[in-house]
Each structure stands twice: as C-alpha cells, then as structure tokens.
C-alpha cells in the first residue's frame, strides 16, 4: 500500500456515487490485507522452525522445504542422518556399528584369505610335514608343528581360534573370507599349498596368523613382510610394496587394540621384519604378511595368548588393519 505525501487539499463535495466507489475500493484492500497477513506470518514461523532457532547449535541449520504451491509436486523431505551418526557430520559416531557395505562400499566384492599357522595334527605326522618342497629360492620342510606355551597350549590351537574370530569380524564388514584350512585335515597343508590358495582366490589381502617361540623375556608382536626375491616360482616384486602397507596397517592397529608393544628381540622396535626364507611369502602373488602375535615361551606373553578376551582383541586389531588397507 502506498501513502500519498502531497499536501492536504481543500474539501470539495464528492461527486455523485463517489462514496460508493471509495467504499468498494477500501473493502477490496481490506480483503487483500486479510489474505496476505496470515500467509506472511506462516512463512515467518516456517523459517524459525526450519532454522532450529534456539535449538542445539552443534547441528547445522536445516533449510525448511517450501510449502506446496499447488503444482501437484510434493516437496522433498529434508535429509536426515543415519542412526548412530554424528548429527554435525553424518559420520558414524564413535562406537556405533559400521554401516553395512553396499554396492558402493570400498569393501564390496573383496576377498581376504586367512592362513591359520600350522595344524595340531602335524605333531602326529612328522614324516609328511618334513618332506621338502620348493619355495623358489630354496627347498624347505612342507610345514612344522609350531610351538607351545610351557603349559602345553599349542600355537596351532591359538592361530585357529584367532583366525575364526577374525573371520567373524571381516565377514561382518561384508568381506569374503577364505581359510587355508580349519584343522579339518590330518596335517598341513604344506606352505606351497597355503600360498597357492591365496593366489587362486585372487585375494586382495592374505594374512598368516602365528605366535613365536623364543626365550623367556622376549616379548611383543611383530609382522613379517616379504623381501624382494626372484627365483623359480618365486617373484615378489609386485607385492613387496602393498604387503608393507598391509603390514604397517596391521601393526599399528594391533598395538592400539591389544596394548602390546613391538617385539623387543628383533625388528629394532618397529614391529616389522622382512624375510626372504618363508615359502608362504616367496610364492605369494597377492599382498601377504605373517602376524606373530606374541611369544608363547614367555610367561607374560603366554598369559595374554591363552586369554580368550585378549585373543578377541588380537583378532580385532588384525581386522582393523586389513579393513584400513582395503580402504574400508
């Protein structure tokens, strides 16, 4: 409405019918004002609610969807964070379950091969496991018995238990997991077959689970990485780099989750060791590492290795390292 700022004019008699016309114009203006005012007020309220005025300032303001305009197209609902997400970022909150991987997940379609070190049956099949096999750069025993704690807890029992826990965690993230064995055979498999299983699965990562057996006082974990070797069927040139990245990821997560320190007897305190004498690494064409979770012959480490709760932590640390390596 525009107000007339001109000086007041002398009053004159209204023309015939002027009062009726003036009344009609004023009535029309009053009706228009009555329509506009509620609409304007409703729009103001919508903005106040939509911007969360007076609400938690940690949340970003949400732009309210415009009211329907009568075009027949409903307004899109505002986006909401997934359950358990940080409302300020939309990222999963700490401790919240990881989202199930979908078609766009970096873990979708990926395969991990888990190799539980040794086999409890090896103790009864020394002739079979002592047969020599070709690892490309040399010949070695097909397999060994592995070590035990001083109380008799076998490395092979430890590695199978941790591997099964690890499988559950990885499958929970949507990964396909393949085992080299589940103690469902009398002995073995040989180190050559263990490598072949990972290669034929076209694994995105291969992890061999072990525990060491050295003297009392030697403590801590270490991750064994493949050296660059070439000879016969062995050629690790393509996997040295990615295997190191895999090993570094696992070492860091293992230490954080278990609270264990890196081995104090090799690796220079890094928790990483490079070797060229392990057939399981030499013959692998896929990124692969060995994880020595601790020393079974040290009483303090043995107390950890025989604890189901600690073995769950060990599995979690390895799983987190693998998932990080695969981009999950």
PDB file of C-alpha atoms in Angstrom:
ATOM      1  CA  UNK A   1       0.000   0.000   0.000  1.00  0.00           C
ATOM      2  CA  UNK A   2       1.345   3.470  -0.983  1.00  0.00           C
ATOM      3  CA  UNK A   3       0.637   6.538   1.152  1.00  0.00           C
ATOM      4  CA  UNK A   4       0.012   9.925  -0.595  1.00  0.00           C
ATOM      5  CA  UNK A   5       2.562  12.501   0.703  1.00  0.00           C
ATOM      6  CA  UNK A   6       1.048  15.521  -1.137  1.00  0.00           C
ATOM      7  CA  UNK A   7      -0.330  18.475   0.915  1.00  0.00           C
ATOM      8  CA  UNK A   8      -3.922  18.219   2.053  1.00  0.00           C
ATOM      9  CA  UNK A   9      -6.396  19.631  -0.453  1.00  0.00           C
ATOM     10  CA  UNK A  10      -9.468  21.722   0.298  1.00  0.00           C
ATOM     11  CA  UNK A  11     -12.514  19.653   0.838  1.00  0.00           C
ATOM     12  CA  UNK A  12     -14.960  19.616  -2.037  1.00  0.00           C
ATOM     13  CA  UNK A  13     -18.291  17.979  -2.321  1.00  0.00           C
ATOM     14  CA  UNK A  14     -18.000  14.442  -3.530  1.00  0.00           C
ATOM     15  CA  UNK A  15     -19.258  13.625  -6.967  1.00  0.00           C
ATOM     16  CA  UNK A  16     -22.441  11.582  -7.153  1.00  0.00           C
ATOM     17  CA  UNK A  17     -21.669   7.915  -6.413  1.00  0.00           C
ATOM     18  CA  UNK A  18     -18.102   8.700  -5.223  1.00  0.00           C
ATOM     19  CA  UNK A  19     -18.753   7.425  -1.681  1.00  0.00           C
ATOM     20  CA  UNK A  20     -19.940   4.102  -3.000  1.00  0.00           C
ATOM     21  CA  UNK A  21     -16.828   3.721  -5.221  1.00  0.00           C
ATOM     22  CA  UNK A  22     -14.482   4.727  -2.353  1.00  0.00           C
ATOM     23  CA  UNK A  23     -16.121   2.185  -0.044  1.00  0.00           C
ATOM     24  CA  UNK A  24     -15.737  -0.566  -2.645  1.00  0.00           C
ATOM     25  CA  UNK A  25     -12.016   0.177  -3.055  1.00  0.00           C
ATOM     26  CA  UNK A  26     -11.433   0.158   0.713  1.00  0.00           C
ATOM     27  CA  UNK A  27     -13.281  -3.153   1.071  1.00  0.00           C
ATOM     28  CA  UNK A  28     -11.123  -4.778  -1.622  1.00  0.00           C
ATOM     29  CA  UNK A  29      -7.932  -3.543   0.087  1.00  0.00           C
ATOM     30  CA  UNK A  30      -9.071  -4.874   3.444  1.00  0.00           C
ATOM     31  CA  UNK A  31      -9.764  -8.313   1.985  1.00  0.00           C
ATOM     32  CA  UNK A  32      -6.306  -8.414   0.354  1.00  0.00           C
ATOM     33  CA  UNK A  33      -4.623  -7.470   3.631  1.00  0.00           C
ATOM     34  CA  UNK A  34      -6.540 -10.177   5.464  1.00  0.00           C
ATOM     35  CA  UNK A  35      -5.230 -12.771   2.985  1.00  0.00           C
ATOM     36  CA  UNK A  36      -1.628 -11.553   2.945  1.00  0.00           C
ATOM     37  CA  UNK A  37      -1.083 -11.233   6.687  1.00  0.00           C
ATOM     38  CA  UNK A  38      -1.628 -14.889   7.692  1.00  0.00           C
ATOM     39  CA  UNK A  39       0.436 -16.103   4.729  1.00  0.00           C
ATOM     40  CA  UNK A  40       3.346 -13.836   5.712  1.00  0.00           C
ATOM     41  CA  UNK A  41       3.096 -14.932   9.335  1.00  0.00           C
ATOM     42  CA  UNK A  42       3.049 -18.606   8.342  1.00  0.00           C
ATOM     43  CA  UNK A  43       6.173 -18.094   6.245  1.00  0.00           C
ATOM     44  CA  UNK A  44       7.963 -16.452   9.207  1.00  0.00           C
ATOM     45  CA  UNK A  45       7.066 -19.340  11.505  1.00  0.00           C
ATOM     46  CA  UNK A  46       8.295 -21.860   8.931  1.00  0.00           C
ATOM     47  CA  UNK A  47      11.688 -20.171   8.753  1.00  0.00           C
ATOM     48  CA  UNK A  48      12.006 -20.070  12.554  1.00  0.00           C
ATOM     49  CA  UNK A  49      11.240 -23.772  12.894  1.00  0.00           C
ATOM     50  CA  UNK A  50      13.346 -24.750   9.903  1.00  0.00           C
ATOM     51  CA  UNK A  51      16.491 -22.988  11.109  1.00  0.00           C
ATOM     52  CA  UNK A  52      16.207 -24.567  14.545  1.00  0.00           C
ATOM     53  CA  UNK A  53      16.240 -21.221  16.347  1.00  0.00           C
ATOM     54  CA  UNK A  54      17.016 -21.841  19.978  1.00  0.00           C
ATOM     55  CA  UNK A  55      17.963 -25.488  19.277  1.00  0.00           C
ATOM     56  CA  UNK A  56      21.321 -27.244  19.622  1.00  0.00           C
ATOM     57  CA  UNK A  57      23.858 -25.007  17.873  1.00  0.00           C
ATOM     58  CA  UNK A  58      26.069 -28.019  17.146  1.00  0.00           C
ATOM     59  CA  UNK A  59      23.615 -29.066  14.486  1.00  0.00           C
ATOM     60  CA  UNK A  60      23.842 -27.218  11.175  1.00  0.00           C
ATOM     61  CA  UNK A  61      20.736 -25.205  10.276  1.00  0.00           C
ATOM     62  CA  UNK A  62      18.272 -27.177   8.222  1.00  0.00           C
ATOM     63  CA  UNK A  63      16.604 -25.341   5.350  1.00  0.00           C
ATOM     64  CA  UNK A  64      12.895 -25.990   5.564  1.00  0.00           C
ATOM     65  CA  UNK A  65      11.230 -27.302   2.447  1.00  0.00           C
ATOM     66  CA  UNK A  66       8.920 -24.740   0.822  1.00  0.00           C
ATOM     67  CA  UNK A  67       5.219 -25.239   1.238  1.00  0.00           C
ATOM     68  CA  UNK A  68       3.339 -26.882  -1.582  1.00  0.00           C
ATOM     69  CA  UNK A  69       2.493 -24.379  -4.294  1.00  0.00           C
ATOM     70  CA  UNK A  70      -0.453 -26.231  -5.749  1.00  0.00           C
ATOM     71  CA  UNK A  71       1.585 -27.641  -8.627  1.00  0.00           C
ATOM     72  CA  UNK A  72       0.910 -31.210  -7.515  1.00  0.00           C
ATOM     73  CA  UNK A  73       4.632 -31.919  -6.854  1.00  0.00           C
ATOM     74  CA  UNK A  74       5.272 -32.663  -3.160  1.00  0.00           C
ATOM     75  CA  UNK A  75       8.290 -31.017  -1.557  1.00  0.00           C
ATOM     76  CA  UNK A  76      11.259 -33.334  -0.914  1.00  0.00           C
ATOM     77  CA  UNK A  77      11.708 -34.259   2.762  1.00  0.00           C
ATOM     78  CA  UNK A  78      14.823 -32.913   4.480  1.00  0.00           C
ATOM     79  CA  UNK A  79      17.825 -35.239   4.626  1.00  0.00           C
ATOM     80  CA  UNK A  80      18.399 -36.933   7.968  1.00  0.00           C
ATOM     81  CA  UNK A  81      21.486 -38.575   9.428  1.00  0.00           C
ATOM     82  CA  UNK A  82      21.584 -42.347   9.652  1.00  0.00           C
ATOM     83  CA  UNK A  83      21.002 -43.933  13.071  1.00  0.00           C
ATOM     84  CA  UNK A  84      24.078 -43.709  15.282  1.00  0.00           C
ATOM     85  CA  UNK A  85      25.590 -40.940  13.179  1.00  0.00           C
ATOM     86  CA  UNK A  86      27.189 -37.740  14.414  1.00  0.00           C
ATOM     87  CA  UNK A  87      24.467 -35.142  13.735  1.00  0.00           C
ATOM     88  CA  UNK A  88      27.047 -32.480  12.834  1.00  0.00           C
ATOM     89  CA  UNK A  89      28.846 -34.553  10.192  1.00  0.00           C
ATOM     90  CA  UNK A  90      26.676 -37.524   9.297  1.00  0.00           C
ATOM     91  CA  UNK A  91      29.673 -39.782  10.007  1.00  0.00           C
ATOM     92  CA  UNK A  92      29.238 -42.894  12.172  1.00  0.00           C
ATOM     93  CA  UNK A  93      29.505 -41.961  15.826  1.00  0.00           C
ATOM     94  CA  UNK A  94      32.352 -43.435  17.833  1.00  0.00           C
ATOM     95  CA  UNK A  95      31.429 -46.926  18.909  1.00  0.00           C
ATOM     96  CA  UNK A  96      28.443 -47.076  16.558  1.00  0.00           C
ATOM     97  CA  UNK A  97      28.127 -50.137  14.313  1.00  0.00           C
ATOM     98  CA  UNK A  98      29.774 -49.697  10.935  1.00  0.00           C
ATOM     99  CA  UNK A  99      27.300 -49.275   8.093  1.00  0.00           C
ATOM    100  CA  UNK A 100      26.644 -52.380   6.075  1.00  0.00           C
ATOM    101  CA  UNK A 101      28.685 -52.185   2.875  1.00  0.00           C
ATOM    102  CA  UNK A 102      26.555 -51.715  -0.201  1.00  0.00           C
ATOM    103  CA  UNK A 103      27.309 -51.728  -3.882  1.00  0.00           C
ATOM    104  CA  UNK A 104      29.400 -48.567  -3.496  1.00  0.00           C
ATOM    105  CA  UNK A 105      31.355 -49.737  -0.459  1.00  0.00           C
ATOM    106  CA  UNK A 106      35.134 -49.971  -0.994  1.00  0.00           C
ATOM    107  CA  UNK A 107      34.944 -53.441   0.610  1.00  0.00           C
ATOM    108  CA  UNK A 108      32.283 -54.771  -1.762  1.00  0.00           C
ATOM    109  CA  UNK A 109      33.479 -57.817  -3.706  1.00  0.00           C
ATOM    110  CA  UNK A 110      36.847 -58.048  -1.937  1.00  0.00           C
ATOM    111  CA  UNK A 111      38.387 -61.290  -0.675  1.00  0.00           C
ATOM    112  CA  UNK A 112      40.675 -61.934   2.283  1.00  0.00           C
ATOM    113  CA  UNK A 113      42.497 -65.234   2.752  1.00  0.00           C
ATOM    114  CA  UNK A 114      43.284 -66.176   6.353  1.00  0.00           C
ATOM    115  CA  UNK A 115      46.002 -68.745   6.968  1.00  0.00           C
ATOM    116  CA  UNK A 116      45.911 -70.255  10.493  1.00  0.00           C
ATOM    117  CA  UNK A 117      49.521 -71.205  11.107  1.00  0.00           C
ATOM    118  CA  UNK A 118      50.362 -74.919  11.463  1.00  0.00           C
ATOM    119  CA  UNK A 119      47.916 -77.699  12.376  1.00  0.00           C
ATOM    120  CA  UNK A 120      47.588 -79.642  15.627  1.00  0.00           C
ATOM    121  CA  UNK A 121      47.749 -82.862  13.588  1.00  0.00           C
ATOM    122  CA  UNK A 122      51.282 -82.030  12.471  1.00  0.00           C
ATOM    123  CA  UNK A 123      52.596 -83.433  15.753  1.00  0.00           C
ATOM    124  CA  UNK A 124      51.468 -86.908  14.652  1.00  0.00           C
ATOM    125  CA  UNK A 125      52.671 -86.620  11.045  1.00  0.00           C
ATOM    126  CA  UNK A 126      56.325 -85.716  11.231  1.00  0.00           C
ATOM    127  CA  UNK A 127      57.221 -87.705   8.118  1.00  0.00           C
ATOM    128  CA  UNK A 128      54.667 -85.904   5.991  1.00  0.00           C
ATOM    129  CA  UNK A 129      55.454 -82.389   7.185  1.00  0.00           C
ATOM    130  CA  UNK A 130      59.206 -82.939   6.921  1.00  0.00           C
ATOM    131  CA  UNK A 131      59.078 -83.632   3.191  1.00  0.00           C
ATOM    132  CA  UNK A 132      60.942 -80.977   1.211  1.00  0.00           C
ATOM    133  CA  UNK A 133      59.083 -78.533  -1.025  1.00  0.00           C
ATOM    134  CA  UNK A 134      60.348 -75.941  -3.498  1.00  0.00           C
ATOM    135  CA  UNK A 135      59.872 -72.328  -2.390  1.00  0.00           C
ATOM    136  CA  UNK A 136      61.530 -70.865  -5.478  1.00  0.00           C
ATOM    137  CA  UNK A 137      64.779 -69.768  -3.892  1.00  0.00           C
ATOM    138  CA  UNK A 138      65.410 -72.929  -1.847  1.00  0.00           C
ATOM    139  CA  UNK A 139      63.844 -76.120  -0.531  1.00  0.00           C
ATOM    140  CA  UNK A 140      62.216 -76.310   2.896  1.00  0.00           C
ATOM    141  CA  UNK A 141      60.023 -78.527   5.036  1.00  0.00           C
ATOM    142  CA  UNK A 142      56.395 -78.775   3.961  1.00  0.00           C
ATOM    143  CA  UNK A 143      55.305 -77.436   7.372  1.00  0.00           C
ATOM    144  CA  UNK A 144      56.267 -77.546  11.054  1.00  0.00           C
ATOM    145  CA  UNK A 145      54.462 -78.330  14.289  1.00  0.00           C
ATOM    146  CA  UNK A 146      54.635 -74.794  15.591  1.00  0.00           C
ATOM    147  CA  UNK A 147      55.408 -74.001  19.210  1.00  0.00           C
ATOM    148  CA  UNK A 148      53.534 -74.312  22.528  1.00  0.00           C
ATOM    149  CA  UNK A 149      53.364 -72.483  25.825  1.00  0.00           C
ATOM    150  CA  UNK A 150      55.219 -74.091  28.710  1.00  0.00           C
ATOM    151  CA  UNK A 151      51.855 -75.395  29.900  1.00  0.00           C
ATOM    152  CA  UNK A 152      51.251 -77.115  26.550  1.00  0.00           C
ATOM    153  CA  UNK A 153      48.860 -74.736  24.767  1.00  0.00           C
ATOM    154  CA  UNK A 154      49.609 -75.275  21.069  1.00  0.00           C
ATOM    155  CA  UNK A 155      50.317 -72.498  18.615  1.00  0.00           C
ATOM    156  CA  UNK A 156      48.046 -74.272  16.133  1.00  0.00           C
ATOM    157  CA  UNK A 157      45.118 -74.032  18.579  1.00  0.00           C
ATOM    158  CA  UNK A 158      45.870 -70.363  19.143  1.00  0.00           C
ATOM    159  CA  UNK A 159      46.096 -69.496  15.451  1.00  0.00           C
ATOM    160  CA  UNK A 160      42.863 -71.284  14.575  1.00  0.00           C
ATOM    161  CA  UNK A 161      40.964 -69.565  17.387  1.00  0.00           C
ATOM    162  CA  UNK A 162      42.198 -66.086  16.437  1.00  0.00           C
ATOM    163  CA  UNK A 163      41.550 -66.808  12.755  1.00  0.00           C
ATOM    164  CA  UNK A 164      37.945 -67.788  13.405  1.00  0.00           C
ATOM    165  CA  UNK A 165      37.375 -64.637  15.436  1.00  0.00           C
ATOM    166  CA  UNK A 166      38.992 -62.654  12.643  1.00  0.00           C
ATOM    167  CA  UNK A 167      36.727 -64.231  10.044  1.00  0.00           C
ATOM    168  CA  UNK A 168      33.617 -63.230  12.002  1.00  0.00           C
ATOM    169  CA  UNK A 169      34.798 -59.636  12.178  1.00  0.00           C
ATOM    170  CA  UNK A 170      35.699 -59.422   8.497  1.00  0.00           C
ATOM    171  CA  UNK A 171      32.513 -61.056   7.291  1.00  0.00           C
ATOM    172  CA  UNK A 172      30.638 -58.579   9.448  1.00  0.00           C
ATOM    173  CA  UNK A 173      32.158 -55.864   7.263  1.00  0.00           C
ATOM    174  CA  UNK A 174      30.948 -57.586   4.096  1.00  0.00           C
ATOM    175  CA  UNK A 175      34.240 -59.177   3.053  1.00  0.00           C
ATOM    176  CA  UNK A 176      34.531 -62.660   1.586  1.00  0.00           C
ATOM    177  CA  UNK A 177      36.877 -64.748   3.746  1.00  0.00           C
ATOM    178  CA  UNK A 178      38.678 -67.912   2.647  1.00  0.00           C
ATOM    179  CA  UNK A 179      40.624 -70.182   5.027  1.00  0.00           C
ATOM    180  CA  UNK A 180      43.626 -72.261   4.015  1.00  0.00           C
ATOM    181  CA  UNK A 181      42.383 -74.923   6.467  1.00  0.00           C
ATOM    182  CA  UNK A 182      40.312 -75.357   9.619  1.00  0.00           C
ATOM    183  CA  UNK A 183      42.132 -78.333  11.151  1.00  0.00           C
ATOM    184  CA  UNK A 184      39.731 -80.396   9.057  1.00  0.00           C
ATOM    185  CA  UNK A 185      42.604 -82.409   7.629  1.00  0.00           C
ATOM    186  CA  UNK A 186      45.074 -84.736   9.305  1.00  0.00           C
ATOM    187  CA  UNK A 187      48.082 -82.456   8.777  1.00  0.00           C
ATOM    188  CA  UNK A 188      49.302 -79.484   6.770  1.00  0.00           C
ATOM    189  CA  UNK A 189      48.677 -78.003   4.306  1.00  0.00           C
ATOM    190  CA  UNK A 190      52.214 -77.519   3.020  1.00  0.00           C
ATOM    191  CA  UNK A 191      53.497 -73.960   2.740  1.00  0.00           C
ATOM    192  CA  UNK A 192      53.320 -74.226  -1.048  1.00  0.00           C
ATOM    193  CA  UNK A 193      49.624 -75.063  -0.922  1.00  0.00           C
ATOM    194  CA  UNK A 194      48.933 -72.270   1.552  1.00  0.00           C
ATOM    195  CA  UNK A 195      50.444 -69.779  -0.892  1.00  0.00           C
ATOM    196  CA  UNK A 196      48.537 -71.293  -3.807  1.00  0.00           C
ATOM    197  CA  UNK A 197      45.185 -70.931  -2.031  1.00  0.00           C
ATOM    198  CA  UNK A 198      45.717 -67.190  -1.661  1.00  0.00           C
ATOM    199  CA  UNK A 199      46.833 -66.829  -5.263  1.00  0.00           C
ATOM    200  CA  UNK A 200      43.947 -68.818  -6.721  1.00  0.00           C
ATOM    201  CA  UNK A 201      41.427 -66.882  -4.639  1.00  0.00           C
ATOM    202  CA  UNK A 202      42.814 -63.698  -6.218  1.00  0.00           C
ATOM    203  CA  UNK A 203      42.869 -62.372  -2.667  1.00  0.00           C
ATOM    204  CA  UNK A 204      43.044 -58.658  -2.005  1.00  0.00           C
ATOM    205  CA  UNK A 205      44.951 -59.450   1.195  1.00  0.00           C
ATOM    206  CA  UNK A 206      46.390 -62.610   2.769  1.00  0.00           C
ATOM    207  CA  UNK A 207      47.269 -62.861   6.461  1.00  0.00           C
ATOM    208  CA  UNK A 208      49.004 -65.798   8.109  1.00  0.00           C
ATOM    209  CA  UNK A 209      48.370 -65.905  11.869  1.00  0.00           C
ATOM    210  CA  UNK A 210      51.181 -67.156  14.137  1.00  0.00           C
ATOM    211  CA  UNK A 211      52.808 -66.879  17.544  1.00  0.00           C
ATOM    212  CA  UNK A 212      56.562 -67.043  18.177  1.00  0.00           C
ATOM    213  CA  UNK A 213      58.501 -69.490  20.346  1.00  0.00           C
ATOM    214  CA  UNK A 214      61.695 -67.891  21.641  1.00  0.00           C
ATOM    215  CA  UNK A 215      63.223 -67.470  25.097  1.00  0.00           C
ATOM    216  CA  UNK A 216      61.704 -66.090  28.299  1.00  0.00           C
ATOM    217  CA  UNK A 217      61.948 -62.304  28.420  1.00  0.00           C
ATOM    218  CA  UNK A 218      61.486 -61.936  24.660  1.00  0.00           C
ATOM    219  CA  UNK A 219      58.128 -60.237  24.327  1.00  0.00           C
ATOM    220  CA  UNK A 220      55.873 -58.456  21.871  1.00  0.00           C
ATOM    221  CA  UNK A 221      54.347 -58.809  18.429  1.00  0.00           C
ATOM    222  CA  UNK A 222      55.923 -58.475  15.014  1.00  0.00           C
ATOM    223  CA  UNK A 223      54.670 -58.555  11.442  1.00  0.00           C
ATOM    224  CA  UNK A 224      56.768 -60.334   8.812  1.00  0.00           C
ATOM    225  CA  UNK A 225      56.913 -58.740   5.358  1.00  0.00           C
ATOM    226  CA  UNK A 226      58.116 -60.348   2.130  1.00  0.00           C
ATOM    227  CA  UNK A 227      61.568 -59.437   0.838  1.00  0.00           C
ATOM    228  CA  UNK A 228      62.097 -58.831  -2.845  1.00  0.00           C
ATOM    229  CA  UNK A 229      63.061 -62.257  -4.182  1.00  0.00           C
ATOM    230  CA  UNK A 230      63.117 -63.875  -7.610  1.00  0.00           C
ATOM    231  CA  UNK A 231      63.895 -67.476  -8.388  1.00  0.00           C
ATOM    232  CA  UNK A 232      61.956 -70.409  -9.796  1.00  0.00           C
ATOM    233  CA  UNK A 233      58.275 -69.893  -8.969  1.00  0.00           C
ATOM    234  CA  UNK A 234      59.102 -67.068  -6.566  1.00  0.00           C
ATOM    235  CA  UNK A 235      58.839 -63.445  -7.685  1.00  0.00           C
ATOM    236  CA  UNK A 236      57.660 -60.965  -5.064  1.00  0.00           C
ATOM    237  CA  UNK A 237      58.471 -57.732  -6.907  1.00  0.00           C
ATOM    238  CA  UNK A 238      54.797 -56.838  -7.380  1.00  0.00           C
ATOM    239  CA  UNK A 239      53.729 -57.488  -3.783  1.00  0.00           C
ATOM    240  CA  UNK A 240      56.574 -56.012  -1.722  1.00  0.00           C
ATOM    241  CA  UNK A 241      55.078 -52.509  -1.654  1.00  0.00           C
ATOM    242  CA  UNK A 242      51.425 -53.368  -0.929  1.00  0.00           C
ATOM    243  CA  UNK A 243      52.465 -56.057   1.564  1.00  0.00           C
ATOM    244  CA  UNK A 244      54.426 -53.469   3.525  1.00  0.00           C
ATOM    245  CA  UNK A 245      51.417 -51.163   3.592  1.00  0.00           C
ATOM    246  CA  UNK A 246      49.242 -54.055   4.786  1.00  0.00           C
ATOM    247  CA  UNK A 247      51.782 -54.938   7.459  1.00  0.00           C
ATOM    248  CA  UNK A 248      52.100 -51.370   8.702  1.00  0.00           C
ATOM    249  CA  UNK A 249      48.322 -51.047   8.983  1.00  0.00           C
ATOM    250  CA  UNK A 250      48.032 -54.283  10.927  1.00  0.00           C
ATOM    251  CA  UNK A 251      50.961 -53.473  13.232  1.00  0.00           C
ATOM    252  CA  UNK A 252      49.556 -50.069  14.167  1.00  0.00           C
ATOM    253  CA  UNK A 253      46.047 -51.353  14.822  1.00  0.00           C
ATOM    254  CA  UNK A 254      47.257 -54.457  16.637  1.00  0.00           C
ATOM    255  CA  UNK A 255      49.318 -52.354  19.037  1.00  0.00           C
ATOM    256  CA  UNK A 256      46.472 -49.924  19.671  1.00  0.00           C
ATOM    257  CA  UNK A 257      43.839 -52.625  20.235  1.00  0.00           C
ATOM    258  CA  UNK A 258      45.816 -55.134  22.299  1.00  0.00           C
ATOM    259  CA  UNK A 259      48.103 -52.743  24.149  1.00  0.00           C
ATOM    260  CA  UNK A 260      51.072 -54.948  23.238  1.00  0.00           C
ATOM    261  CA  UNK A 261      54.400 -53.452  22.273  1.00  0.00           C
ATOM    262  CA  UNK A 262      56.553 -54.367  19.276  1.00  0.00           C
ATOM    263  CA  UNK A 263      58.956 -57.275  19.747  1.00  0.00           C
ATOM    264  CA  UNK A 264      61.935 -56.409  21.947  1.00  0.00           C
ATOM    265  CA  UNK A 265      64.184 -59.014  20.340  1.00  0.00           C
ATOM    266  CA  UNK A 266      64.035 -58.222  16.617  1.00  0.00           C
ATOM    267  CA  UNK A 267      62.786 -55.552  14.246  1.00  0.00           C
ATOM    268  CA  UNK A 268      64.536 -52.680  16.009  1.00  0.00           C
ATOM    269  CA  UNK A 269      61.389 -51.755  17.904  1.00  0.00           C
ATOM    270  CA  UNK A 270      59.357 -51.219  14.728  1.00  0.00           C
ATOM    271  CA  UNK A 271      57.281 -54.396  14.943  1.00  0.00           C
ATOM    272  CA  UNK A 272      58.178 -55.060  11.298  1.00  0.00           C
ATOM    273  CA  UNK A 273      60.602 -57.697   9.987  1.00  0.00           C
ATOM    274  CA  UNK A 274      61.493 -58.511   6.356  1.00  0.00           C
ATOM    275  CA  UNK A 275      62.306 -62.124   5.484  1.00  0.00           C
ATOM    276  CA  UNK A 276      63.233 -63.973   2.300  1.00  0.00           C
ATOM    277  CA  UNK A 277      63.113 -67.538   3.624  1.00  0.00           C
ATOM    278  CA  UNK A 278      59.385 -68.141   4.080  1.00  0.00           C
ATOM    279  CA  UNK A 279      57.725 -70.099   1.292  1.00  0.00           C
ATOM    280  CA  UNK A 280      54.303 -68.714   2.159  1.00  0.00           C
ATOM    281  CA  UNK A 281      55.591 -65.230   1.298  1.00  0.00           C
ATOM    282  CA  UNK A 282      58.017 -66.083  -1.503  1.00  0.00           C
ATOM    283  CA  UNK A 283      55.377 -67.936  -3.522  1.00  0.00           C
ATOM    284  CA  UNK A 284      52.584 -65.441  -2.978  1.00  0.00           C
ATOM    285  CA  UNK A 285      51.401 -63.258  -5.835  1.00  0.00           C
ATOM    286  CA  UNK A 286      48.966 -61.400  -3.574  1.00  0.00           C
ATOM    287  CA  UNK A 287      49.740 -58.870  -0.799  1.00  0.00           C
ATOM    288  CA  UNK A 288      50.600 -61.040   2.205  1.00  0.00           C
ATOM    289  CA  UNK A 289      52.075 -60.836   5.706  1.00  0.00           C
ATOM    290  CA  UNK A 290      52.658 -63.065   8.718  1.00  0.00           C
ATOM    291  CA  UNK A 291      51.493 -61.775  12.112  1.00  0.00           C
ATOM    292  CA  UNK A 292      53.430 -63.128  15.101  1.00  0.00           C
ATOM    293  CA  UNK A 293      51.053 -62.136  17.883  1.00  0.00           C
ATOM    294  CA  UNK A 294      53.467 -62.722  20.767  1.00  0.00           C
ATOM    295  CA  UNK A 295      55.955 -65.167  22.284  1.00  0.00           C
ATOM    296  CA  UNK A 296      54.386 -68.329  23.651  1.00  0.00           C
ATOM    297  CA  UNK A 297      57.539 -69.215  25.601  1.00  0.00           C
ATOM    298  CA  UNK A 298      57.486 -66.027  27.657  1.00  0.00           C
ATOM    299  CA  UNK A 299      55.283 -66.308  30.732  1.00  0.00           C
ATOM    300  CA  UNK A 300      53.834 -62.807  30.456  1.00  0.00           C
ATOM    301  CA  UNK A 301      53.046 -63.096  26.752  1.00  0.00           C
ATOM    302  CA  UNK A 302      51.689 -66.612  27.302  1.00  0.00           C
ATOM    303  CA  UNK A 303      49.219 -65.256  29.853  1.00  0.00           C
ATOM    304  CA  UNK A 304      47.864 -62.964  27.127  1.00  0.00           C
ATOM    305  CA  UNK A 305      47.847 -65.537  24.351  1.00  0.00           C
ATOM    306  CA  UNK A 306      45.860 -68.008  26.451  1.00  0.00           C
ATOM    307  CA  UNK A 307      43.199 -65.404  27.336  1.00  0.00           C
ATOM    308  CA  UNK A 308      40.049 -65.544  25.153  1.00  0.00           C
ATOM    309  CA  UNK A 309      39.447 -61.853  25.822  1.00  0.00           C
ATOM    310  CA  UNK A 310      42.924 -60.929  24.608  1.00  0.00           C
ATOM    311  CA  UNK A 311      42.588 -63.173  21.549  1.00  0.00           C
ATOM    312  CA  UNK A 312      39.446 -61.238  20.642  1.00  0.00           C
ATOM    313  CA  UNK A 313      41.445 -58.022  20.865  1.00  0.00           C
ATOM    314  CA  UNK A 314      44.151 -59.556  18.689  1.00  0.00           C
ATOM    315  CA  UNK A 315      41.571 -60.506  16.065  1.00  0.00           C
ATOM    316  CA  UNK A 316      40.070 -57.003  16.205  1.00  0.00           C
ATOM    317  CA  UNK A 317      43.450 -55.350  15.713  1.00  0.00           C
ATOM    318  CA  UNK A 318      44.250 -57.518  12.705  1.00  0.00           C
ATOM    319  CA  UNK A 319      40.773 -56.971  11.249  1.00  0.00           C
ATOM    320  CA  UNK A 320      41.041 -53.197  11.615  1.00  0.00           C
ATOM    321  CA  UNK A 321      44.393 -53.249   9.845  1.00  0.00           C
ATOM    322  CA  UNK A 322      43.040 -55.300   6.963  1.00  0.00           C
ATOM    323  CA  UNK A 323      39.949 -53.125   6.568  1.00  0.00           C
ATOM    324  CA  UNK A 324      42.101 -49.993   6.633  1.00  0.00           C
ATOM    325  CA  UNK A 325      44.375 -51.446   3.970  1.00  0.00           C
ATOM    326  CA  UNK A 326      41.383 -52.248   1.756  1.00  0.00           C
ATOM    327  CA  UNK A 327      40.022 -48.728   2.126  1.00  0.00           C
ATOM    328  CA  UNK A 328      37.084 -49.509   4.366  1.00  0.00           C
TER     329      UNK A 328
END
